[in-house]
Short mmCIF file of C-alpha atoms in Angstrom, two decimals:
data_model
loop_
_atom_site.label_atom_id
_atom_site.label_comp_id
_atom_site.label_asym_id
_atom_site.label_seq_id
_atom_site.Cartn_x
_atom_site.Cartn_y
_atom_site.Cartn_z
CA UNK A 285 0.00 0.00 0.00
CA UNK A 286 2.86 2.40 0.85
CA UNK A 287 4.54 1.73 -2.51
CA UNK A 288 1.27 2.33 -4.37
CA UNK A 289 0.66 5.54 -2.43
CA UNK A 290 4.17 6.81 -3.18
CA UNK A 291 3.67 6.10 -6.88
CA UNK A 292 0.39 7.99 -6.93
CA UNK A 293 1.97 10.93 -5.13
CA UNK A 294 4.89 10.98 -7.59
CA UNK A 295 2.58 11.08 -10.57
CA UNK A 296 0.52 13.81 -8.94
CA UNK A 297 3.62 15.91 -8.30
CA UNK A 298 4.84 15.53 -11.87
CA UNK A 299 1.41 16.34 -13.24
CA UNK A 300 1.04 19.41 -11.04
CA UNK A 301 4.50 20.69 -11.98
CA UNK A 302 3.73 20.36 -15.68
CA UNK A 303 0.27 21.88 -15.32
CA UNK A 304 1.67 25.04 -13.81
CA UNK A 305 2.17 26.43 -17.31
CA UNK A 306 0.66 23.87 -19.71
CA UNK A 307 -2.80 22.29 -19.73
CA UNK A 308 -2.30 18.59 -20.39
CA UNK A 309 -4.78 17.27 -22.92
CA UNK A 310 -4.78 13.49 -23.35
CA UNK A 311 -7.01 11.88 -25.98
CA UNK A 312 -6.14 8.49 -27.48
CA UNK A 313 -5.78 8.70 -31.25
CA UNK A 314 -5.39 12.48 -31.27
CA UNK A 315 -2.20 13.88 -32.83
CA UNK A 316 -0.01 16.27 -30.84
CA UNK A 317 2.61 17.62 -33.29
CA UNK A 318 5.71 19.40 -32.04
CA UNK A 319 5.78 23.17 -32.55
CA UNK A 320 8.31 25.98 -32.12
CA UNK A 321 6.33 27.22 -29.14
CA UNK A 322 7.26 24.07 -27.18
CA UNK A 323 10.43 23.79 -25.13
CA UNK A 324 12.94 25.27 -25.66
CA UNK A 325 14.42 22.36 -23.69
CA UNK A 326 12.72 18.99 -23.96
CA UNK A 327 13.24 15.29 -23.35
CA UNK A 328 13.98 13.13 -26.39
CA UNK A 329 11.95 10.11 -25.30
CA UNK A 330 12.13 7.66 -28.22
CA UNK A 331 12.03 7.27 -32.00
CA UNK A 332 9.96 4.87 -34.10
CA UNK A 333 10.54 3.58 -37.60
CA UNK A 334 9.14 0.90 -39.86
CA UNK A 335 10.21 -2.63 -38.86
CA UNK A 336 12.36 -4.66 -41.25
CA UNK A 337 10.52 -6.51 -44.03
CA UNK A 338 10.95 -9.91 -42.38
CA UNK A 339 9.27 -8.68 -39.18
CA UNK A 340 6.31 -6.89 -40.73
CA UNK A 341 2.76 -8.19 -40.37
CA UNK A 342 -0.66 -6.98 -41.37
CA UNK A 343 -1.50 -6.53 -37.71
CA UNK A 344 0.02 -4.27 -35.12
CA UNK A 345 0.75 -0.56 -34.94
CA UNK A 346 2.48 1.56 -37.53
CA UNK A 347 5.40 3.76 -36.45
CA UNK A 348 3.07 6.75 -36.37
CA UNK A 349 0.45 4.91 -34.32
CA UNK A 350 3.09 3.72 -31.84
CA UNK A 351 4.41 7.27 -31.44
CA UNK A 352 0.87 8.58 -30.91
CA UNK A 353 0.21 5.88 -28.32
CA UNK A 354 3.40 6.74 -26.40
CA UNK A 355 2.44 10.43 -26.46
CA UNK A 356 -0.97 9.50 -25.09
CA UNK A 357 0.46 7.41 -22.24
CA UNK A 358 2.87 10.16 -21.23
CA UNK A 359 0.11 12.75 -21.27
CA UNK A 360 -2.06 10.50 -19.14
CA UNK A 361 0.52 10.81 -16.32
CA UNK A 362 0.77 14.57 -16.73
CA UNK A 363 3.80 14.92 -19.02
CA UNK A 364 3.22 17.07 -22.14
CA UNK A 365 4.47 15.00 -25.09
CA UNK A 366 4.58 15.59 -28.85
CA UNK A 367 5.52 13.81 -32.08
CA UNK A 368 8.10 15.07 -34.57
CA UNK A 369 8.58 13.71 -38.09
CA UNK A 370 12.32 13.80 -38.79
CA UNK A 371 13.55 14.68 -42.24
CA UNK A 372 16.15 12.61 -44.08
CA UNK A 373 19.35 14.39 -43.05
CA UNK A 374 22.11 14.35 -40.49
CA UNK A 375 21.21 16.43 -37.44
CA UNK A 376 22.96 17.52 -34.25
CA UNK A 377 21.14 17.73 -30.95
CA UNK A 378 22.37 19.67 -27.93
CA UNK A 379 22.26 17.28 -24.98
CA UNK A 380 23.36 16.84 -21.38
CA UNK A 381 25.34 13.84 -20.16
CA UNK A 382 24.85 11.98 -16.88
CA UNK A 383 27.13 14.42 -15.05
CA UNK A 384 25.07 17.38 -16.19
CA UNK A 385 27.64 18.52 -18.77
CA UNK A 386 26.49 19.79 -22.13
CA UNK A 387 27.28 17.66 -25.14
CA UNK A 388 26.33 17.41 -28.80
CA UNK A 389 24.93 14.22 -30.33
CA UNK A 390 25.01 13.71 -34.07
CA UNK A 391 22.60 11.22 -35.58
CA UNK A 392 21.24 10.31 -38.98
CA UNK A 393 17.56 11.15 -39.10
CA UNK A 394 15.74 8.74 -41.41
CA UNK A 395 12.66 9.36 -43.49
CA UNK A 396 9.66 7.76 -41.92
CA UNK A 397 11.20 7.97 -38.44
CA UNK A 398 8.99 9.66 -35.88
CA UNK A 399 10.36 10.98 -32.59
CA UNK A 400 8.52 11.57 -29.34
CA UNK A 401 9.62 14.59 -27.32
CA UNK A 402 8.22 15.65 -23.96
CA UNK A 403 8.24 18.58 -21.57
CA UNK A 404 8.56 22.34 -21.84
CA UNK A 405 11.56 23.62 -19.89
CA UNK A 406 13.30 26.98 -19.94
CA UNK A 407 16.70 25.47 -19.18
CA UNK A 408 18.50 22.18 -18.68
CA UNK A 409 19.03 23.19 -15.05
CA UNK A 410 15.28 23.08 -14.37
CA UNK A 411 14.60 20.80 -11.38
CA UNK A 412 11.33 19.75 -13.05
CA UNK A 413 13.22 18.74 -16.21
CA UNK A 414 15.75 16.67 -14.27
CA UNK A 415 13.14 14.89 -12.14
CA UNK A 416 10.89 14.22 -15.13
CA UNK A 417 13.84 12.84 -17.12
CA UNK A 418 14.54 10.30 -14.36
CA UNK A 419 10.87 9.34 -14.33
CA UNK A 420 10.73 8.91 -18.12
CA UNK A 421 13.83 6.71 -18.14
CA UNK A 422 12.02 4.24 -15.86
CA UNK A 423 8.63 4.58 -17.55
CA UNK A 424 7.39 1.45 -19.33
CA UNK A 425 4.62 2.10 -21.88
CA UNK A 426 1.77 -0.36 -21.56
CA UNK A 427 1.35 -0.84 -25.32
CA UNK A 428 4.83 -2.36 -25.54
CA UNK A 429 3.66 -5.27 -23.42
CA UNK A 430 0.66 -5.87 -25.67
CA UNK A 431 1.55 -8.62 -28.20
CA UNK A 432 -1.07 -7.20 -30.58
CA UNK A 433 0.85 -3.94 -30.92
CA UNK A 434 3.66 -5.67 -32.84
CA UNK A 435 6.16 -3.28 -31.23
CA UNK A 436 9.84 -4.21 -31.41
CA UNK A 437 12.58 -2.49 -29.44
CA UNK A 438 16.22 -3.16 -28.67
CA UNK A 439 17.51 -3.14 -25.11
CA UNK A 440 20.45 -0.77 -24.63
CA UNK A 441 23.39 -2.51 -22.90
CA UNK A 442 23.67 -1.37 -19.30
CA UNK A 443 20.26 0.31 -19.36
CA UNK A 444 16.99 -1.16 -18.18
CA UNK A 445 13.71 -0.37 -19.86
CA UNK A 446 12.71 0.73 -23.35
CA UNK A 447 13.03 4.46 -22.52
CA UNK A 448 16.25 4.30 -20.51
CA UNK A 449 18.11 6.14 -23.28
CA UNK A 450 15.99 9.31 -22.96
CA UNK A 451 17.99 12.54 -22.75
CA UNK A 452 17.52 16.31 -22.60
CA UNK A 453 17.79 18.23 -25.86
CA UNK A 454 16.78 21.47 -27.53
CA UNK A 455 13.54 21.50 -29.51
CA UNK A 456 14.79 20.55 -33.02
CA UNK A 457 12.54 23.23 -34.53
CA UNK A 458 14.36 26.00 -32.62
CA UNK A 459 17.67 27.57 -33.67
CA UNK A 460 20.29 26.48 -31.06
CA UNK A 461 22.00 29.87 -31.46
CA UNK A 462 19.06 31.58 -29.77
CA UNK A 463 19.37 29.20 -26.81
CA UNK A 464 23.11 29.89 -26.59
CA UNK A 465 22.37 33.61 -26.42
CA UNK A 466 20.04 33.06 -23.47
CA UNK A 467 22.71 30.97 -21.69
CA UNK A 468 25.31 33.70 -22.24
CA UNK A 469 22.90 36.26 -20.78
CA UNK A 470 22.45 34.06 -17.72
CA UNK A 471 26.20 33.83 -17.07
CA UNK A 472 26.55 37.57 -17.57
CA UNK A 473 23.80 38.21 -15.06
CA UNK A 474 25.31 35.84 -12.49
CA UNK A 475 28.76 37.43 -12.72
CA UNK A 476 27.89 41.11 -13.06
CA UNK A 477 28.48 43.34 -10.07
CA UNK A 478 30.43 40.82 -7.97
CA UNK A 479 32.76 42.43 -5.46
CA UNK A 480 35.65 40.20 -6.52
CA UNK A 481 34.40 38.72 -9.78
CA UNK A 482 36.81 36.61 -11.82
CA UNK A 483 35.53 38.16 -15.05
CA UNK A 484 36.95 41.50 -13.86
CA UNK A 485 40.41 40.13 -13.09
CA UNK A 486 43.28 41.73 -15.03
CA UNK A 487 44.85 38.67 -16.57
CA UNK A 488 44.37 35.68 -18.85
CA UNK A 489 44.74 32.83 -16.35
CA UNK A 490 43.88 32.08 -12.74
CA UNK A 491 44.33 29.12 -10.38
CA UNK A 492 41.15 27.32 -9.29
CA UNK A 493 41.46 26.29 -5.65
CA UNK A 494 37.85 25.50 -4.64
CA UNK A 495 34.55 24.59 -6.29
CA UNK A 496 31.05 24.52 -4.84
CA UNK A 497 28.39 22.42 -6.47
CA UNK A 498 27.40 20.28 -3.51
CA UNK A 499 29.14 19.58 -0.23
CA UNK A 500 32.74 20.85 -0.54
CA UNK A 501 32.51 22.62 2.81
CA UNK A 502 31.25 21.88 6.27
CA UNK A 503 28.60 24.24 7.65
CA UNK A 504 28.46 24.39 11.41
CA UNK A 505 26.11 27.31 11.99
CA UNK A 506 26.49 30.13 9.50
CA UNK A 507 23.17 31.96 9.78
CA UNK A 508 24.68 35.23 11.00
CA UNK A 509 27.31 35.32 8.25
CA UNK A 510 24.98 34.24 5.46
CA UNK A 511 22.26 36.84 6.02
CA UNK A 512 22.42 39.41 3.27
CA UNK A 513 25.97 38.41 2.39
CA UNK A 514 25.45 37.38 -1.21
CA UNK A 515 24.15 38.88 -4.43
CA UNK A 516 23.69 35.41 -5.90
CA UNK A 517 20.22 35.31 -7.45
CA UNK A 518 18.16 32.54 -5.85
CA UNK A 519 15.82 32.48 -8.85
CA UNK A 520 18.62 31.16 -11.10
CA UNK A 521 19.07 27.81 -9.43
CA UNK A 522 20.11 24.65 -11.24
CA UNK A 523 19.68 20.88 -10.81
CA UNK A 524 19.36 21.28 -7.05
CA UNK A 525 18.18 24.83 -6.53
CA UNK A 526 19.02 25.22 -2.86
CA UNK A 527 22.42 23.54 -3.20
CA UNK A 528 23.46 25.82 -6.07
CA UNK A 529 22.23 28.92 -4.27
CA UNK A 530 24.22 27.97 -1.20
CA UNK A 531 27.17 27.10 -3.42
CA UNK A 532 27.18 30.61 -4.86
CA UNK A 533 27.00 32.17 -1.42
CA UNK A 534 29.77 29.93 -0.08
CA UNK A 535 32.07 30.78 -2.98
CA UNK A 536 31.59 34.50 -2.38
CA UNK A 537 32.08 34.07 1.36
CA UNK A 538 35.33 32.15 0.87
CA UNK A 539 36.55 34.80 -1.59
CA UNK A 540 35.95 37.54 0.97
CA UNK A 541 37.68 35.55 3.70
CA UNK A 542 40.77 35.08 1.53
CA UNK A 543 40.77 38.76 0.59
CA UNK A 544 40.76 39.67 4.29
CA UNK A 545 43.97 37.65 4.57
CA UNK A 546 45.55 39.65 1.75
CA UNK A 547 45.18 36.93 -0.90
CA UNK A 548 44.24 37.92 -4.47
CA UNK A 549 41.07 35.76 -4.68
CA UNK A 550 38.20 35.79 -7.19
CA UNK A 551 34.75 34.22 -7.54
CA UNK A 552 32.94 32.92 -10.63
CA UNK A 553 29.39 31.52 -10.94
CA UNK A 554 28.72 28.89 -13.63
CA UNK A 555 25.52 27.05 -14.45
CA UNK A 556 26.47 23.95 -12.48
CA UNK A 557 28.93 25.19 -9.87
CA UNK A 558 30.58 28.26 -8.37
CA UNK A 559 34.36 28.41 -8.06
CA UNK A 560 37.05 30.37 -6.24
CA UNK A 561 40.40 31.14 -7.82
CA UNK A 562 43.56 32.97 -6.77
CA UNK A 563 45.83 35.18 -8.85
CA UNK A 564 45.51 36.78 -12.26
CA UNK A 565 48.35 35.84 -14.61
CA UNK A 566 49.26 36.78 -18.17
CA UNK A 567 50.93 33.39 -18.73
CA UNK A 568 50.00 29.90 -17.59
CA UNK A 569 53.69 29.37 -16.79
CA UNK A 570 53.91 32.26 -14.32
CA UNK A 571 56.04 31.01 -11.38
CA UNK A 572 53.54 32.43 -8.90
CA UNK A 573 51.09 29.73 -9.98
CA UNK A 574 53.24 27.01 -8.44
CA UNK A 575 53.65 29.07 -5.29
CA UNK A 576 49.88 29.31 -4.88
CA UNK A 577 49.48 25.61 -5.73
CA UNK A 578 51.83 24.67 -2.89
CA UNK A 579 49.90 26.84 -0.45
CA UNK A 580 46.43 25.54 -1.28
CA UNK A 581 47.12 22.02 -2.63
CA UNK A 582 46.94 18.86 -0.51
CA UNK A 583 50.07 17.66 1.22
CA UNK A 584 51.33 14.86 3.44
CA UNK A 585 50.37 15.52 7.05
CA UNK A 586 50.81 13.57 10.24
CA UNK A 587 47.58 12.30 11.77
CA UNK A 588 48.04 12.89 15.53
CA UNK A 589 45.50 10.19 16.36
CA UNK A 590 47.18 7.41 14.34
CA UNK A 591 50.73 8.71 13.98
CA UNK A 592 50.50 7.99 10.22
CA UNK A 593 51.07 10.54 7.45
CA UNK A 594 48.18 11.00 5.03
CA UNK A 595 47.67 13.06 1.87
CA UNK A 596 45.36 15.73 3.30
CA UNK A 597 43.55 18.68 1.69
CA UNK A 598 44.10 22.16 3.08
CA UNK A 599 41.22 23.90 4.85
CA UNK A 600 40.19 27.39 5.92
CA UNK A 601 38.28 27.69 9.19
CA UNK A 602 35.99 30.64 9.87
CA UNK A 603 35.99 31.09 13.67
CA UNK A 604 32.90 31.86 15.69
CA UNK A 605 32.07 35.35 17.02
CA UNK A 606 33.72 34.54 20.36
CA UNK A 607 36.97 32.66 21.01
CA UNK A 608 35.02 30.02 22.93
CA UNK A 609 32.46 29.52 20.13
CA UNK A 610 32.83 26.62 17.69
CA UNK A 611 33.89 27.37 14.08
CA UNK A 612 31.19 28.82 11.85
CA UNK A 613 32.32 27.05 8.70
CA UNK A 614 35.19 24.95 7.38
CA UNK A 615 36.13 25.30 3.69
CA UNK A 616 38.03 22.48 1.98
CA UNK A 617 40.37 23.35 -0.91
CA UNK A 618 40.91 21.17 -3.97
CA UNK A 619 43.67 18.62 -3.60
CA UNK A 620 45.16 19.57 -6.97
CA UNK A 621 44.52 23.23 -7.90
CA UNK A 622 44.24 23.71 -11.67
CA UNK A 623 45.07 26.59 -14.00
CA UNK A 624 42.13 27.91 -16.00
CA UNK A 625 41.49 30.64 -18.50
CA UNK A 626 39.64 33.63 -17.10
CA UNK A 627 36.10 33.52 -18.63
CA UNK A 628 34.91 36.36 -20.81
CA UNK A 629 31.20 37.16 -20.42
#
């Protein structure tokens, strides 16, 4: 009963999230063609094509009917889905890999092949897009289990389920350049007006010493320091909204702490993480880079409890308001600081 209840709640949540901006119409046999007004980011769910001659029968669904049926089943659970007839040419889709990194997939679109795309998301960082993608990957259409449908699909090695290969992509009817422009505007907005922004550094290279996309620091009670301390826009969150918001605030807080110690530190906000760097160099062979790397990189340290030396990352501890108070926060630096080009936005 608990499992059934959880499933019902999950479907209700997905449906409610989608219905915030799109009314989900679901009628079996009705066609829902893809349009430019959908997306711009969507989930490429599956593609259908005619079966080989030796597998064809007079019964069963055509590729178009199978696509329509999949669209119907997705819409029944509250996910807006559409069909797209691909033309006979080689196309490139902008995608995101399992680590959340952008990638481009090139494929040969065949005449007669019909794709099913789902969702309407403003960005790949949308929490709704990420959660719905995970749901779609595990979704098993009922018509595939019906022997009368005549549906044939190939299992992907290492992936379970007929839709396990679903991925995020740009609506193929939209010019990817327009999406790129929106992404550039987002990065510009995130990095404009920072007190110690990396984009304002006078140099070509900097040394990345810390990154914040999850749990690279230990928070012990930072309410007083966090209040009003950051300009990071909470409305521009990514895969995990709260984590990325906190990541941006932590990066700025660490930058300020290093500056107070006289260290030339900078902060930069990306779409998936915020980072802290030190130094602004005209050459990636500047000798000061190695000096900074030795200061912030991990080193062999003696563990007083075991008496054994271990390769240990460096940390920066923010003390409490009073000497007797516990530390407010402990920042952990990267074991191997890396040189990077200073972004231009």
